[in-house]
C-alpha positions as a Python dict, from the first residue, in 0.01 Angstrom:
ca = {
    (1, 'X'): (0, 0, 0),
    (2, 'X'): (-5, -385, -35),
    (3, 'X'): (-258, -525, -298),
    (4, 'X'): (-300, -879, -320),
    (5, 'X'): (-444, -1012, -654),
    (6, 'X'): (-495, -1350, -520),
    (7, 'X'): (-747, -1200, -334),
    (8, 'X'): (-860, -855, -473),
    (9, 'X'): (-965, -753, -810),
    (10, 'X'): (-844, -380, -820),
    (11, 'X'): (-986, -143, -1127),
    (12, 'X'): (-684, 59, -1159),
    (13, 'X'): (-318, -55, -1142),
    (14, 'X'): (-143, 286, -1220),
    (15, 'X'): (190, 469, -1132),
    (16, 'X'): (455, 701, -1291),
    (17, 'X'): (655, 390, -1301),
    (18, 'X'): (569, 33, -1318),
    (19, 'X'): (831, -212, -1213),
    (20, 'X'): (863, -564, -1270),
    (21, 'X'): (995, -780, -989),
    (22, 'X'): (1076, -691, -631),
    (23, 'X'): (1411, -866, -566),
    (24, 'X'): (1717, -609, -553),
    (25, 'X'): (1682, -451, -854),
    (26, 'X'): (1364, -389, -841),
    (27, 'X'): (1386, -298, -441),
    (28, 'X'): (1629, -70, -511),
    (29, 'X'): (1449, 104, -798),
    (30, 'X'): (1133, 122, -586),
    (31, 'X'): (1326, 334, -326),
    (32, 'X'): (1511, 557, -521),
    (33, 'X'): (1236, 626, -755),
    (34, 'X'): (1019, 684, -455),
    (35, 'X'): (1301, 945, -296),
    (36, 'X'): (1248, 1148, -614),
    (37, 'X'): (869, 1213, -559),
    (38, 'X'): (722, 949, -810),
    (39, 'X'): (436, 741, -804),
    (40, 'X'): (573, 365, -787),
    (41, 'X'): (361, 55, -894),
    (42, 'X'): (570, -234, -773),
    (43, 'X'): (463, -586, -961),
    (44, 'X'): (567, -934, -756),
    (45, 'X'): (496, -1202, -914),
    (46, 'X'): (496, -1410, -604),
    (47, 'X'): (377, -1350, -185),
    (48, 'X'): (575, -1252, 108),
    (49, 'X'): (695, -1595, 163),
    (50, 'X'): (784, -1905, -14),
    (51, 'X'): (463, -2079, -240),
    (52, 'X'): (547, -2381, -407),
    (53, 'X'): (260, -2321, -660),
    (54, 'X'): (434, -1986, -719),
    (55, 'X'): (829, -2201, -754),
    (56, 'X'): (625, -2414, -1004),
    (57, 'X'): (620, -2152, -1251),
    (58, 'X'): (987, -2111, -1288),
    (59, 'X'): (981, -2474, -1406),
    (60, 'X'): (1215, -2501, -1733),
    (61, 'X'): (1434, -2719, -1917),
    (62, 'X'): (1840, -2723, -1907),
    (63, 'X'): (1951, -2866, -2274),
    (64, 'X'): (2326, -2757, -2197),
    (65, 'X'): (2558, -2767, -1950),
    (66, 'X'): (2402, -2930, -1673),
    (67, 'X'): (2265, -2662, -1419),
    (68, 'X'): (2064, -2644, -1118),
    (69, 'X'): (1678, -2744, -1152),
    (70, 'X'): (1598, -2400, -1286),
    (71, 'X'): (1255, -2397, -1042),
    (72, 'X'): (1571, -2429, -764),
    (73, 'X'): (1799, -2158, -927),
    (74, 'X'): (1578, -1836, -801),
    (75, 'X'): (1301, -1761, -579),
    (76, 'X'): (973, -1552, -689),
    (77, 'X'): (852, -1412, -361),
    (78, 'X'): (897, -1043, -197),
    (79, 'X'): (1284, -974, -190),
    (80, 'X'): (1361, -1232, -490),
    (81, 'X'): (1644, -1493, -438),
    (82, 'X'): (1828, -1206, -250),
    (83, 'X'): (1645, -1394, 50),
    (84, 'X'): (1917, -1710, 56),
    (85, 'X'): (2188, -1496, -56),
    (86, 'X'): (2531, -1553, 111),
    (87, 'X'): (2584, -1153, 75),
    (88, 'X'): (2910, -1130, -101),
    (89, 'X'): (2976, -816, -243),
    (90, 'X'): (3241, -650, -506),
    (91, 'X'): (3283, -403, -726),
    (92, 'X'): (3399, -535, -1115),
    (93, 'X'): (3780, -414, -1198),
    (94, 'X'): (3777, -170, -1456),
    (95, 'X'): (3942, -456, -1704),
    (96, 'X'): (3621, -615, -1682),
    (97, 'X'): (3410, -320, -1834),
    (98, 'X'): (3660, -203, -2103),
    (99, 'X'): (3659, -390, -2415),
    (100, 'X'): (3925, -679, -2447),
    (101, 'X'): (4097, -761, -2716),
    (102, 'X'): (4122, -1127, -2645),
    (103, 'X'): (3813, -1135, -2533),
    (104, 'X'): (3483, -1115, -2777),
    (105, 'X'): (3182, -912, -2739),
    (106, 'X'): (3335, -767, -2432),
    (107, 'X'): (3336, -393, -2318),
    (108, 'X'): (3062, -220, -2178),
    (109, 'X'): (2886, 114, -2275),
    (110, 'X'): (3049, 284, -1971),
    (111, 'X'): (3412, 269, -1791),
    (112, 'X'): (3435, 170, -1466),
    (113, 'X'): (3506, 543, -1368),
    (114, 'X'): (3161, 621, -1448),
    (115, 'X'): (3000, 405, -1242),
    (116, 'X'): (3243, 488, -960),
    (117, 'X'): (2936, 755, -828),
    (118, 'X'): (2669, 466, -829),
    (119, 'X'): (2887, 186, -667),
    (120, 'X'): (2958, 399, -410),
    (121, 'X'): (2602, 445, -296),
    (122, 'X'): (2597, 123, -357),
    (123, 'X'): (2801, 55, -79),
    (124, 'X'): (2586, 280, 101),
    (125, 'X'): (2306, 96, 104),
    (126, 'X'): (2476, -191, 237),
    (127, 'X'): (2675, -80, 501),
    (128, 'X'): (3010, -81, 337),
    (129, 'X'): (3213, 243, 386),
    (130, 'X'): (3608, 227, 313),
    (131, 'X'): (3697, -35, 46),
    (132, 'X'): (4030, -66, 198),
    (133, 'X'): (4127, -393, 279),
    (134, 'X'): (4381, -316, 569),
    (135, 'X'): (4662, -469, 653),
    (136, 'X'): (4674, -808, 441),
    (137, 'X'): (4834, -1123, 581),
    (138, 'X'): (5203, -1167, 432),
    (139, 'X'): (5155, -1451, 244),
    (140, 'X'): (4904, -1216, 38),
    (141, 'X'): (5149, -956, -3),
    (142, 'X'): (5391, -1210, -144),
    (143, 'X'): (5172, -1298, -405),
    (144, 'X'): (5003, -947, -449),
    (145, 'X'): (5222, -851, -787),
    (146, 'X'): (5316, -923, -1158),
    (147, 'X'): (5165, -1251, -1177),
    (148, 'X'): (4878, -1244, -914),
    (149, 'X'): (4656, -959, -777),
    (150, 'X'): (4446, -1012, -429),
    (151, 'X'): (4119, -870, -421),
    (152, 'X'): (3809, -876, -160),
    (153, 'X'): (3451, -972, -108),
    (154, 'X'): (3264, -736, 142),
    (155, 'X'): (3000, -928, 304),
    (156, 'X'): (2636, -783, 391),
    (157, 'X'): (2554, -954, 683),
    (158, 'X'): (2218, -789, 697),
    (159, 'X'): (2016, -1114, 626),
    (160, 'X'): (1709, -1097, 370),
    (161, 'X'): (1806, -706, 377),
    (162, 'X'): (1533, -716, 66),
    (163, 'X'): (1236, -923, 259),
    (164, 'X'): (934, -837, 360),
    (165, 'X'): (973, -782, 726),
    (166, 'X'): (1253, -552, 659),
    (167, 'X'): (1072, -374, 438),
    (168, 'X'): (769, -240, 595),
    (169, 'X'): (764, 141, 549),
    (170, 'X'): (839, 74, 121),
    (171, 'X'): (547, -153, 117),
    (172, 'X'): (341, 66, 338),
    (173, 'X'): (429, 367, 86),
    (174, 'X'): (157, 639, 32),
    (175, 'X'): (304, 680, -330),
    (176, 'X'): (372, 315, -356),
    (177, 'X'): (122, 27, -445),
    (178, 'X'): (300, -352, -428),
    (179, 'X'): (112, -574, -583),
    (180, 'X'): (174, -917, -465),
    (181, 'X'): (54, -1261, -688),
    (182, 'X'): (99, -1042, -1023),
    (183, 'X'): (256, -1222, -1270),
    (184, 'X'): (350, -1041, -1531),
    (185, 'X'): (210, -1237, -1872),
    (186, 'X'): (311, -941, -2164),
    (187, 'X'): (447, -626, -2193),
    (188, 'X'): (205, -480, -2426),
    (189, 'X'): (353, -242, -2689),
    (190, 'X'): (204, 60, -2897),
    (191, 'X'): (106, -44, -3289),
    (192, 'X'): (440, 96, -3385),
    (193, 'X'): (618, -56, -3098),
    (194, 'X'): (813, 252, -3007),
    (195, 'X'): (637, 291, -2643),
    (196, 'X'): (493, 40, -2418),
    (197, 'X'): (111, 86, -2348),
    (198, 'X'): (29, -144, -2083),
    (199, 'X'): (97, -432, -1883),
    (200, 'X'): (-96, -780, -1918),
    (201, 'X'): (-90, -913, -1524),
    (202, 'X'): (-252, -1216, -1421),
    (203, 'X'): (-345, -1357, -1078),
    (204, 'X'): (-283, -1712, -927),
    (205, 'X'): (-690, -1751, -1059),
    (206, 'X'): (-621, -1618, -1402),
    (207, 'X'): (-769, -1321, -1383),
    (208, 'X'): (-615, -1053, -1606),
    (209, 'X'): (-560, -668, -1488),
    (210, 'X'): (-380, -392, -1683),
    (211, 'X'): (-104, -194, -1566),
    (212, 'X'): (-67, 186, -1672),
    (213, 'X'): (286, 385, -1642),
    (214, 'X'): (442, 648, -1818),
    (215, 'X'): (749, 431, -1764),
    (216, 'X'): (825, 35, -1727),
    (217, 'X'): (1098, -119, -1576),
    (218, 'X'): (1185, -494, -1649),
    (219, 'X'): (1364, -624, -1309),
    (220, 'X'): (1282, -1015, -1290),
    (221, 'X'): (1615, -1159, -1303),
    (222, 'X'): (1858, -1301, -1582),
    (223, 'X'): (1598, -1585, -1689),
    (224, 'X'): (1267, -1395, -1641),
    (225, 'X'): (1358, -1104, -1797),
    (226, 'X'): (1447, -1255, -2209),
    (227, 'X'): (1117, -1466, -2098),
    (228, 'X'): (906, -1185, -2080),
    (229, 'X'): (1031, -972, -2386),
    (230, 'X'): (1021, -1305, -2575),
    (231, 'X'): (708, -1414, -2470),
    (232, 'X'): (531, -1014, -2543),
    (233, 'X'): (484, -1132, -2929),
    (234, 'X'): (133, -976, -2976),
    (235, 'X'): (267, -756, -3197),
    (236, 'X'): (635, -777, -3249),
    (237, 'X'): (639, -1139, -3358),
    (238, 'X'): (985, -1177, -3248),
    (239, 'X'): (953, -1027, -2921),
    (240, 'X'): (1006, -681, -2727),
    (241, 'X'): (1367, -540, -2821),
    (242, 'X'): (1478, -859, -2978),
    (243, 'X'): (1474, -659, -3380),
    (244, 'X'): (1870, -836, -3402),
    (245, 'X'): (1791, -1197, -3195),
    (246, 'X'): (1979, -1086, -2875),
    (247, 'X'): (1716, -1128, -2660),
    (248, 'X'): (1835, -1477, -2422),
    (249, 'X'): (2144, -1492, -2569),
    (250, 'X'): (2454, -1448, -2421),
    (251, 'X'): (2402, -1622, -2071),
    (252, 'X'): (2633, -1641, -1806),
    (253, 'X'): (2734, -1774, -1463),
    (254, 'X'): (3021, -1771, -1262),
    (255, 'X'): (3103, -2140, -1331),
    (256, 'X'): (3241, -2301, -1001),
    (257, 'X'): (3551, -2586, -1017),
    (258, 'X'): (3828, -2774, -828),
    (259, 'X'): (4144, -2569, -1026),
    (260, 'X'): (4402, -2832, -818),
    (261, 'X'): (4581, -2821, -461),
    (262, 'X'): (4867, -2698, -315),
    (263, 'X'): (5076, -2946, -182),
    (264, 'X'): (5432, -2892, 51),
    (265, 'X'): (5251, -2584, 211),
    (266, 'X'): (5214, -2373, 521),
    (267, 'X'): (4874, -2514, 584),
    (268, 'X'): (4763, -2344, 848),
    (269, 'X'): (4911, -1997, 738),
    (270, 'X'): (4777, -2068, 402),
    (271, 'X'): (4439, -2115, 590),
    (272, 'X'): (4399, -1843, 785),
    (273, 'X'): (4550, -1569, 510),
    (274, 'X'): (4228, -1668, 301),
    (275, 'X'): (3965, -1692, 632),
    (276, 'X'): (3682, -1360, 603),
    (277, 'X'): (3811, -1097, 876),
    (278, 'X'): (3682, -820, 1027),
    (279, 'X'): (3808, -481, 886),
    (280, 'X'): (3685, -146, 1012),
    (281, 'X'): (3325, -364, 1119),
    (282, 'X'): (3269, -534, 735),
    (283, 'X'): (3341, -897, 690),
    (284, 'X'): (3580, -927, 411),
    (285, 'X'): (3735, -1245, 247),
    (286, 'X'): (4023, -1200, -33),
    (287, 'X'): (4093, -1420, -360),
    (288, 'X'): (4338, -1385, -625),
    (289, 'X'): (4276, -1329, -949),
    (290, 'X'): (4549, -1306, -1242),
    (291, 'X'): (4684, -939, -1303),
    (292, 'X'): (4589, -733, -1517),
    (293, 'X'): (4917, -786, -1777),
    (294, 'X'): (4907, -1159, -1659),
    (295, 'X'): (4512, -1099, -1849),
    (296, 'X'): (4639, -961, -2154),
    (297, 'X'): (4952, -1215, -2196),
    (298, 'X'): (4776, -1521, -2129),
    (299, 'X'): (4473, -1383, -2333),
    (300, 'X'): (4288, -1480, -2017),
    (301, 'X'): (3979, -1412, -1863),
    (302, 'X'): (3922, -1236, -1495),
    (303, 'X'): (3843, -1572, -1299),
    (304, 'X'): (3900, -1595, -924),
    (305, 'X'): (4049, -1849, -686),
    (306, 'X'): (4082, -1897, -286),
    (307, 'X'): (4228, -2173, -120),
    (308, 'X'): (4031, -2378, 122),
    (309, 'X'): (4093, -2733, 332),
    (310, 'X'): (3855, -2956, 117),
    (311, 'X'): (3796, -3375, 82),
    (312, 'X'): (4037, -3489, -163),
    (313, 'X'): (3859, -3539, -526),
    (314, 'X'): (3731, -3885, -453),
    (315, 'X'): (3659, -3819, -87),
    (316, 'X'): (3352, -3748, 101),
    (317, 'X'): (3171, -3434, 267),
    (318, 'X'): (3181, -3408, 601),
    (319, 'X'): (2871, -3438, 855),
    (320, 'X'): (2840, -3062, 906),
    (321, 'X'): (2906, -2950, 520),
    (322, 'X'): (2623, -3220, 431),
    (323, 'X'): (2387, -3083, 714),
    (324, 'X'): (2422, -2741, 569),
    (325, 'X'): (2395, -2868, 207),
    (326, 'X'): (2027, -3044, 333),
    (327, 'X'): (1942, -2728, 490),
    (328, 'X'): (1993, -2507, 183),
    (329, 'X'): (1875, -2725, -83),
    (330, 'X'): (1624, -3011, 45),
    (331, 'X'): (1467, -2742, 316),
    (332, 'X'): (1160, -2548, 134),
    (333, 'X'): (1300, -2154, 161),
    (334, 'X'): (964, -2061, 350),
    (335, 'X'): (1094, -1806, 636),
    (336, 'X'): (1134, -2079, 902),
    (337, 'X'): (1375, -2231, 663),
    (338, 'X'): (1525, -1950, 571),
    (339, 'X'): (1610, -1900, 941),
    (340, 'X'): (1738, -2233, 1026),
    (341, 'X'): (1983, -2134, 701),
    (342, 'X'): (2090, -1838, 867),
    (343, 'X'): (2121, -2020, 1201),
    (344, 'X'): (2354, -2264, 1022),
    (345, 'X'): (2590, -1976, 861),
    (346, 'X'): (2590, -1789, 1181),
    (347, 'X'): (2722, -2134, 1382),
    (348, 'X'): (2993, -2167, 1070),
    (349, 'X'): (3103, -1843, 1099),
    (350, 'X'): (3128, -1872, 1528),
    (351, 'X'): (3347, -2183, 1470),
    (352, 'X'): (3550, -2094, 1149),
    (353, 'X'): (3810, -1904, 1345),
    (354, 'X'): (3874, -2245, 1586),
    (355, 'X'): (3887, -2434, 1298),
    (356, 'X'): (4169, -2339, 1066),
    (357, 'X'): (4430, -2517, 1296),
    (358, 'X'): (4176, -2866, 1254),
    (359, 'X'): (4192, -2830, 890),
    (360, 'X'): (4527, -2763, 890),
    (361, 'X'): (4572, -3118, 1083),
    (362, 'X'): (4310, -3283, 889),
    (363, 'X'): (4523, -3195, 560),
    (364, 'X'): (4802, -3304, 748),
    (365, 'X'): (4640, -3672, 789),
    (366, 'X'): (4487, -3645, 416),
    (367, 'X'): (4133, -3613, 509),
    (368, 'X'): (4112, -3274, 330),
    (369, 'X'): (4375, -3094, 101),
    (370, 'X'): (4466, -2746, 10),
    (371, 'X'): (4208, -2762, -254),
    (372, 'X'): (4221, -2470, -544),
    (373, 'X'): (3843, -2303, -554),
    (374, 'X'): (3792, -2155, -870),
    (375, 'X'): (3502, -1882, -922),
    (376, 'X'): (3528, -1831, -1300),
    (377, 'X'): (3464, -1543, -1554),
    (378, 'X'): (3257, -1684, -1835),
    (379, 'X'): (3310, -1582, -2186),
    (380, 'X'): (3018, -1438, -2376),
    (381, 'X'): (2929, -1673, -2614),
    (382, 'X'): (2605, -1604, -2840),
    (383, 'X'): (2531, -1941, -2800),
    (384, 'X'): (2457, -1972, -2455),
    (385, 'X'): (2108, -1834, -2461),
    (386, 'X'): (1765, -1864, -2290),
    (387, 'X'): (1440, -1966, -2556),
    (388, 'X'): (1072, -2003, -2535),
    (389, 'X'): (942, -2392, -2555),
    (390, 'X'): (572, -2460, -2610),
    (391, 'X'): (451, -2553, -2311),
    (392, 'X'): (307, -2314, -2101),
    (393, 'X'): (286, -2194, -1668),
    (394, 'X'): (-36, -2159, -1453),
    (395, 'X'): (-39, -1830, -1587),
    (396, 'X'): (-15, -1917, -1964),
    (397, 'X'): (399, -1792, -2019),
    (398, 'X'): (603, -2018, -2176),
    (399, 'X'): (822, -2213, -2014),
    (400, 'X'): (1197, -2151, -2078),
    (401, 'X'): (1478, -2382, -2194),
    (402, 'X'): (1835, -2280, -2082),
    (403, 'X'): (2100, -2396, -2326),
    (404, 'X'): (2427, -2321, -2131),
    (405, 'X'): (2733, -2354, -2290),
    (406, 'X'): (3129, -2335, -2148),
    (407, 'X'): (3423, -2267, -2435),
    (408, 'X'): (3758, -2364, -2449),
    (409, 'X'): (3832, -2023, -2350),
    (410, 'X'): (3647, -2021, -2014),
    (411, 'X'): (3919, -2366, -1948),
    (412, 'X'): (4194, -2226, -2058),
    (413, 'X'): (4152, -1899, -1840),
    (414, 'X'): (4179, -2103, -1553),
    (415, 'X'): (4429, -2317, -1635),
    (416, 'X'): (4642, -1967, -1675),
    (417, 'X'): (4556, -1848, -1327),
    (418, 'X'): (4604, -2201, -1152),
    (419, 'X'): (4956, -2206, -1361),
    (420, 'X'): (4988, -1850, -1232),
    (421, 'X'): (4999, -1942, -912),
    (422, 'X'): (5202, -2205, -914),
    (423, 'X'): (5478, -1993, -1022),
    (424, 'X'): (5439, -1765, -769),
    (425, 'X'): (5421, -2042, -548),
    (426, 'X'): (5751, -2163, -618),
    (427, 'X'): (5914, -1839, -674),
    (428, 'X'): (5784, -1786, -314),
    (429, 'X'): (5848, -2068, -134),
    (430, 'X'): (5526, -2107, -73),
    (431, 'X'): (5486, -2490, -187),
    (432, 'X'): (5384, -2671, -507),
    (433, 'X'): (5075, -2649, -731),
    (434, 'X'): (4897, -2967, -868),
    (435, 'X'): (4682, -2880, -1168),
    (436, 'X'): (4327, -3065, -1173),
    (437, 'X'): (4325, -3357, -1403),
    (438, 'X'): (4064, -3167, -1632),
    (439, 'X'): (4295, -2881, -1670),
    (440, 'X'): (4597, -3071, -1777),
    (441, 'X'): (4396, -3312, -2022),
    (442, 'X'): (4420, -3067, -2286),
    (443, 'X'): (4019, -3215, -2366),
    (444, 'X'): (3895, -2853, -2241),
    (445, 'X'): (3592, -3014, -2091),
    (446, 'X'): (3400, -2801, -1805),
    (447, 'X'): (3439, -3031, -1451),
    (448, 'X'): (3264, -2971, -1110),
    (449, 'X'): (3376, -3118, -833),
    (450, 'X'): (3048, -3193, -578),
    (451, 'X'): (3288, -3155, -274),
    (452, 'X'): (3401, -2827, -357),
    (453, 'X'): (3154, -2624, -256),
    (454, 'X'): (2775, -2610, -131),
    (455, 'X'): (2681, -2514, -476),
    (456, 'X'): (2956, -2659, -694),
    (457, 'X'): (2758, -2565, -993),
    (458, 'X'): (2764, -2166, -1032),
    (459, 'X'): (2659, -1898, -805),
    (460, 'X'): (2287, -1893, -900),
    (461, 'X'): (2410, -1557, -1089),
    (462, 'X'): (2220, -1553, -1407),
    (463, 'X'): (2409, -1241, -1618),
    (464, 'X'): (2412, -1143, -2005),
    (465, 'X'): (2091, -1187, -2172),
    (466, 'X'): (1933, -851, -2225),
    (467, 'X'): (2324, -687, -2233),
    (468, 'X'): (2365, -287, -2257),
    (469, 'X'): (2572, -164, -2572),
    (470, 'X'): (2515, 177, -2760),
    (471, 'X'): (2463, -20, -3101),
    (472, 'X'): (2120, -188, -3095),
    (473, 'X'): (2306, -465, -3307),
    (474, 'X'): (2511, -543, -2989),
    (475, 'X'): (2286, -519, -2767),
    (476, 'X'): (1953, -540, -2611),
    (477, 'X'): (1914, -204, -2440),
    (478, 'X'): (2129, 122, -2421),
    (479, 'X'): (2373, 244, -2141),
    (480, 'X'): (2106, 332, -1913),
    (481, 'X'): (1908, 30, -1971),
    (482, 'X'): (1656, 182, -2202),
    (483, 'X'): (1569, -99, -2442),
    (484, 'X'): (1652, 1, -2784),
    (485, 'X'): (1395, 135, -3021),
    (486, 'X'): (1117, 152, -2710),
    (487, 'X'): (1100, 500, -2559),
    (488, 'X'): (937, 377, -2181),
    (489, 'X'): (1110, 19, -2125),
    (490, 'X'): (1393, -24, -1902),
    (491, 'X'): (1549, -312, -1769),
    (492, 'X'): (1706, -361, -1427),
    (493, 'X'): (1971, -648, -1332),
    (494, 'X'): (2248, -852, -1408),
    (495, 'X'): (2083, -984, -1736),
    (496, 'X'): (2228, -565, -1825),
    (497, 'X'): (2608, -709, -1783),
    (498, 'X'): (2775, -761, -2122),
    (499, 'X'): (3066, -966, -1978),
    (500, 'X'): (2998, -1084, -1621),
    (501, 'X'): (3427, -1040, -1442),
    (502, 'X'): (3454, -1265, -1140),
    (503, 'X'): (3271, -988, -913),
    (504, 'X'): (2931, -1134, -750),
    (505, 'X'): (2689, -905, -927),
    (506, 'X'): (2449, -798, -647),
    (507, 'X'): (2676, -474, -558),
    (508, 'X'): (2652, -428, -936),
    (509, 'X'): (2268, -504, -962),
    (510, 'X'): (2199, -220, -720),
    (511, 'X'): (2439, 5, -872),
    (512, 'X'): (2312, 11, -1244),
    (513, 'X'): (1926, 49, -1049),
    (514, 'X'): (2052, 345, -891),
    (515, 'X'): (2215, 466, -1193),
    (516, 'X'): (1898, 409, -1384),
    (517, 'X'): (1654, 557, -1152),
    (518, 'X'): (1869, 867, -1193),
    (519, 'X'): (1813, 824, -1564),
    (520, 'X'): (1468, 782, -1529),
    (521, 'X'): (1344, 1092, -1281),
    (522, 'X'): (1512, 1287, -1469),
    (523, 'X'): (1330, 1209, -1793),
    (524, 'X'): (1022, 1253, -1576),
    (525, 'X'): (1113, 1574, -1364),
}
């Protein structure tokens, strides 16, 4: 049942589980939750479409790093920022979840064998069956070894998979109510703060409803959900679960770079090895990350790299990469806009296959180059965090500032892989690596490159800052996502990851919702 606070005033807002946020964690929860015969209130802050009004309250301030406009950097609507996604999916190594030496305040409260159950429904629920990658182009297998290990993206090419349209029959629920324009202002705690007793909503007119559960689940996203436990103060001064200041801190992205070229090359071999193909009907696309001892010697982190035919670093984008670039990030992401997006990727991917042998001439005339893309693994650093400021939304939260910082570590990490590569390179005969300038200047300064890629900032992937850990000193919540010390709060999403790998974390959002649905029915059975 769809309620609409912007234009009803409903009496009761009451479920077995309340859930804030409707984007894939929250989606996902929804359905699983419903599956097990429970009642499901689902809270969206935002419509079924794109409202600027709504955008307006994701207004903040970047103090770090600079970063994407943060009312740009996620969408509050029905399906969440899922709805622009480019549907990459991958499952995190299992070096990613154990705890690294090298690497502090890594390790998560599980192995990767646990989760193994989880991802693969996972995978389920978006199409992807055998994670085999087939029969891999030589030039991978040449590199596939000591130094270098290949891995894969499965794509989802189920467009806004978590919309509205698409999404019908959970909406239309007899056990489920979505409430739509119900903004979330507090999460209202017991005296004692050891339960939560109710939500504080508000509507777009400020009128405020209550929300009863037995059990509340915090799924807005790696920004909205430290805002809300930080901003629920009534009685906890500090915020909900924040008893040890961890709540905001610890924010990551998958930092995006130029790592170099490769120069002397088979360029259209190179080309095509790295192109997305077609393998048992999923798209898949591989990158190479260092190995796993290549990790451990070079005290490294898990960063990844393809190879793509790119303007050199002083050149210019061409026509159709600066059409798409207008059509993702100047065109409002209402559902006609949304479209034409798709209807741009859908054209790319038509022509990609006729173009490798064009870019392979175009780096032949030095209008483009073998250019290094680096998709980084960020180190968790305390210091990267997410705070209240005092000025306030529509709805009377506070805004947020993001303070995102880079180490010396998250540099270094991919000067090791580009170096990595260049000796397999040679070793190969595969041609020469050139280092970026920013790598090589020993400065270990953070550089994007605005040619690189249609978002050469990060991936929009906000991770870390309500992380999982069995000691409440480590971390916000438990290994099921239970925040620590609060009997009935959960949290949903990538703001669960305690170190982020160089996986895109929607395959891993969905997982840990399945995982903690399961947790959660059968607390409730």
């Amino acid at each position: 049942m769809l309620i609409d606070l912007r234009e009803e005033a409903p009496k009761d807002l009451q479920a077995d589980v309340a859930i804030i946020g409707a984007g894939a964690a929250g989606h996902t929860l929804a359905r699983s939750l419903l599956e097990k015969g429970l009642r499901v209130l689902l809270l969206e802050s935002g419509g079924l479409d794109f409202e600027p009004d709504t955008a307006a309250l994701n207004r903040g301030t970047n103090i770090g790093e600079p970063y994407y406009d943060l009312d740009r950097s996620r969408l509050r609507f029905f399906g969440g920022t899922t709805a622009i996604w480019g549907g990459r999916c991958a499952e995190l190594d299992a070096i990613d979840l154990a705890h690294r030496p090298w690497v502090p305040f890594s390790g998560w409260p599980m192995t990767a064998k646990e989760l193994q159950p989880w991802y693969k429904a996972a995978r389920g629920f978006f199409g992807i069956g055998s994670t085999e990658a087939g029969a891999a182009p030589r030039l991978l297998d040449l590199l596939n070894g000591r130094e270098l290990s290949v891995r894969h993206w499965w794509f989802d090419r189920e467009f806004d998979r978590f919309g509205a349209a698409r999404n019908r029959d959970l909406i239309e629920h007899f056990r489920c109510q979505v409430a739509i324009h119900a903004t979330v202002r507090a999460i209202v705690p017991s005296p004692d703060v050891t339960s939560v007793d109710h939500l504080e909503v508000r509507s777009p007119a400020g009128r405020t409803h209550r929300a009863k559960a037995r059990v509340y689940v915090l799924a807005a996203g790696g920004l909205e959900n430290p805002r809300i436990l930080l901003a629920s103060n009534s009685v906890a001064a500090a915020g909900l679960g924040n008893a040890h200041d961890l709540v905001g801190r610890f924010f990551m992205e998958h930092p995006h770079a130029r790592g170099g070229r490769i120069v002397g090359a088979p360029r259209w071999r190179i080309l095509n090895s790295f192109r997305a193909k077609k393998n048992n009907g999923v798209e898949m696309a591989p990158l190479i990350t260092l190995s796993e001892d290549a990790q451990r010697r070079e005290s490294a982190l898990n960063s990844g790299l393809t190879i793509a035919a790119r303007p050199p670093f002083s050149g210019r984008k061409p026509m159709g990469s600066r059409a798409y670039d207008f059509v993702k990030h100047k065109t409002a992401p209402t559902d006609r806009g949304r479209a034409l997006w798709r209807l741009s990727r859908r054209l790319g991917r038509t022509v990609k296959p006729l173009s490798s042998s064009y870019a392979a001439t175009q780096c032949l005339t030095g209008t483009k180059e073998l250019a290094l893309l680096i998709r980084a693994e960020q180190a968790p650093n305390p210091d990267s965090r997410v705070t209240l400021t005092s000025e306030t939304d529509a709805s009377g939260m506070p805004r947020i500032s993001l303070d995102w910082r880079l180490t010396r570590q998250d540099v270094e990490s991919v000067a090791a892989l580009v170096d990595g590569l260049g000796r397999e390179a040679r070793r190969t005969g595969l041609g020469t690596v050139e280092a970026a300038e920013w790598l090589r200047s020993g400065q270990a300064q953070w550089t994007t490159d605005p040619l690189i890629s249609a978002h050469p900032i990060g991936g929009y992937h906000h991770m870390g800052t309500t992380r999982m850990a069995d000691d409440p000193k480590r971390g916000v919540t438990d290994r099921w996502g239970r925040v620590h010390g609060i009997a009935n709060l959960f949290v949903a999403g990538s703001s669960l990851f305690p170190t982020s790998g160089w996986a895109n974390p929607t395959l891993t959002i969905v997982a840990l919702a399945l995982r903690t649905a399961d947790r959660i029915a059968a607390d409730n059975a």
